């Protein structure tokens, strides 16, 4: 309480929370602690009598249909997942929170304990919408040890750059620490434990539509190639320096083994070059020769007791298929494309309803959104509309005032799937499902941050929308841009809601 009678809120930041209740390392027996790489960011940890799994993405695509697994998970990966004693999911991106994987898990073991950090946007905010029955999700506070048994505990930490989204984890067994920074840009404000037994982090880059999906102005193929090359080099050097500064005994690059496998995304696959784990490990060995490095392959096992004595890693079983060569494209793409024929898109007034629900306005930006086919060619009877986010209006022409402008071409199936289900626009942008141009060439952080991280947790009420559409419009209204619209104020009045 202040002298004036007010209440002051203070956040206490504990910089090194893992030092609370320190544990001296005990001798490990062979086989007591093992780490098995399954695929991408998915690791299985044997920790005494407990099995823990990180970020299980074992089947299906991520980011709508833009990312597919590069590595073939071991044939018994789903069985391993179902037998886990606990699962850690770092954040809500679909290469870590894989609903196709969790749907299979829930059919067999809906009560498996799953742990996530207490991020401002809940990791499982889409659980009900996805109709996945998981009954033992545990949201834990940051920076506090979670005791599993006498010897095993873990602590989840948040990212400084994306605290609403990203987390990382420290797992400790008998005083031996495993640090997994996952996708964090600056985990725990740059404060991390030194000399851990095993450190894992991302390394590859390429997890963004920029600059591959951009056109116009400076975005020539040669400029893109130079930019990507320089960015990958900077990331490689940063990761190598981070590992050198933390001095883990063993380092493993992971969480970067995805591929733009769909034939329609061949251009992205060829343009979006990524860092190679072998090259990062070689750079680390050059600058810090005392650190053991591990380039994982599906099914490969690191026995921590043996590896701490000498670099010992078990290769995958003989005959293991390392790289995927089949992804069931049609199964997942057809599921996305079912949104194209949804009833709501027969009425152009969905546009106002959706963007009012999204809640972004009072920002000087005009965006044109165009529905396209697979090759980003506008569809003749698809929607092509303007949104003026200054006053959240939907003009037929660009306003006469000075304003920044972006044109976004979206594959129709993915865009309608995102709209219908109230999903974040990461599926479009990180999933390479759109093409963009802008004038001037300025990144509008407020706009993209809102549509990628801050959309309402509760999706649009399309049942309410259909009730508000006059019945004579339902079958007669075409899908093109000449359709009659319902005013935004009408929707607000009937929905009894306001937009701030």
Tab-separated table of N, CA, C and O in Angstrom, residues 8 19 45 224 278 399 401 407:
chain	number	residue	atom	x	y	z
A	8	UNK	N	0.285	-0.635	-5.021
A	8	UNK	CA	1.362	-0.746	-6.001
A	8	UNK	C	1.653	-2.211	-6.263
A	8	UNK	O	1.853	-3.000	-5.328
A	19	UNK	N	18.832	-21.974	-8.553
A	19	UNK	CA	19.747	-22.103	-7.411
A	19	UNK	C	19.008	-22.335	-6.105
A	19	UNK	O	19.636	-22.615	-5.074
A	45	UNK	N	13.039	-38.654	-22.576
A	45	UNK	CA	14.022	-38.716	-21.506
A	45	UNK	C	13.652	-39.827	-20.538
A	45	UNK	O	12.530	-39.848	-20.003
A	224	UNK	N	16.909	-11.684	-51.710
A	224	UNK	CA	16.428	-12.687	-50.756
A	224	UNK	C	17.534	-13.678	-50.403
A	224	UNK	O	17.741	-14.013	-49.227
A	278	UNK	N	25.187	-30.209	-38.314
A	278	UNK	CA	26.595	-30.618	-38.367
A	278	UNK	C	27.525	-29.406	-38.432
A	278	UNK	O	28.603	-29.397	-37.810
A	399	UNK	N	-8.319	4.878	-49.309
A	399	UNK	CA	-8.639	6.250	-48.896
A	399	UNK	C	-7.657	7.266	-49.474
A	399	UNK	O	-6.528	6.926	-49.835
A	401	UNK	N	-6.341	9.821	-47.877
A	401	UNK	CA	-5.329	10.273	-46.918
A	401	UNK	C	-4.031	9.482	-47.122
A	401	UNK	O	-4.018	8.401	-47.709
A	407	UNK	N	-0.686	-5.620	-49.284
A	407	UNK	CA	-1.523	-6.540	-50.051
A	407	UNK	C	-1.142	-7.953	-49.663
A	407	UNK	O	0.027	-8.334	-49.733
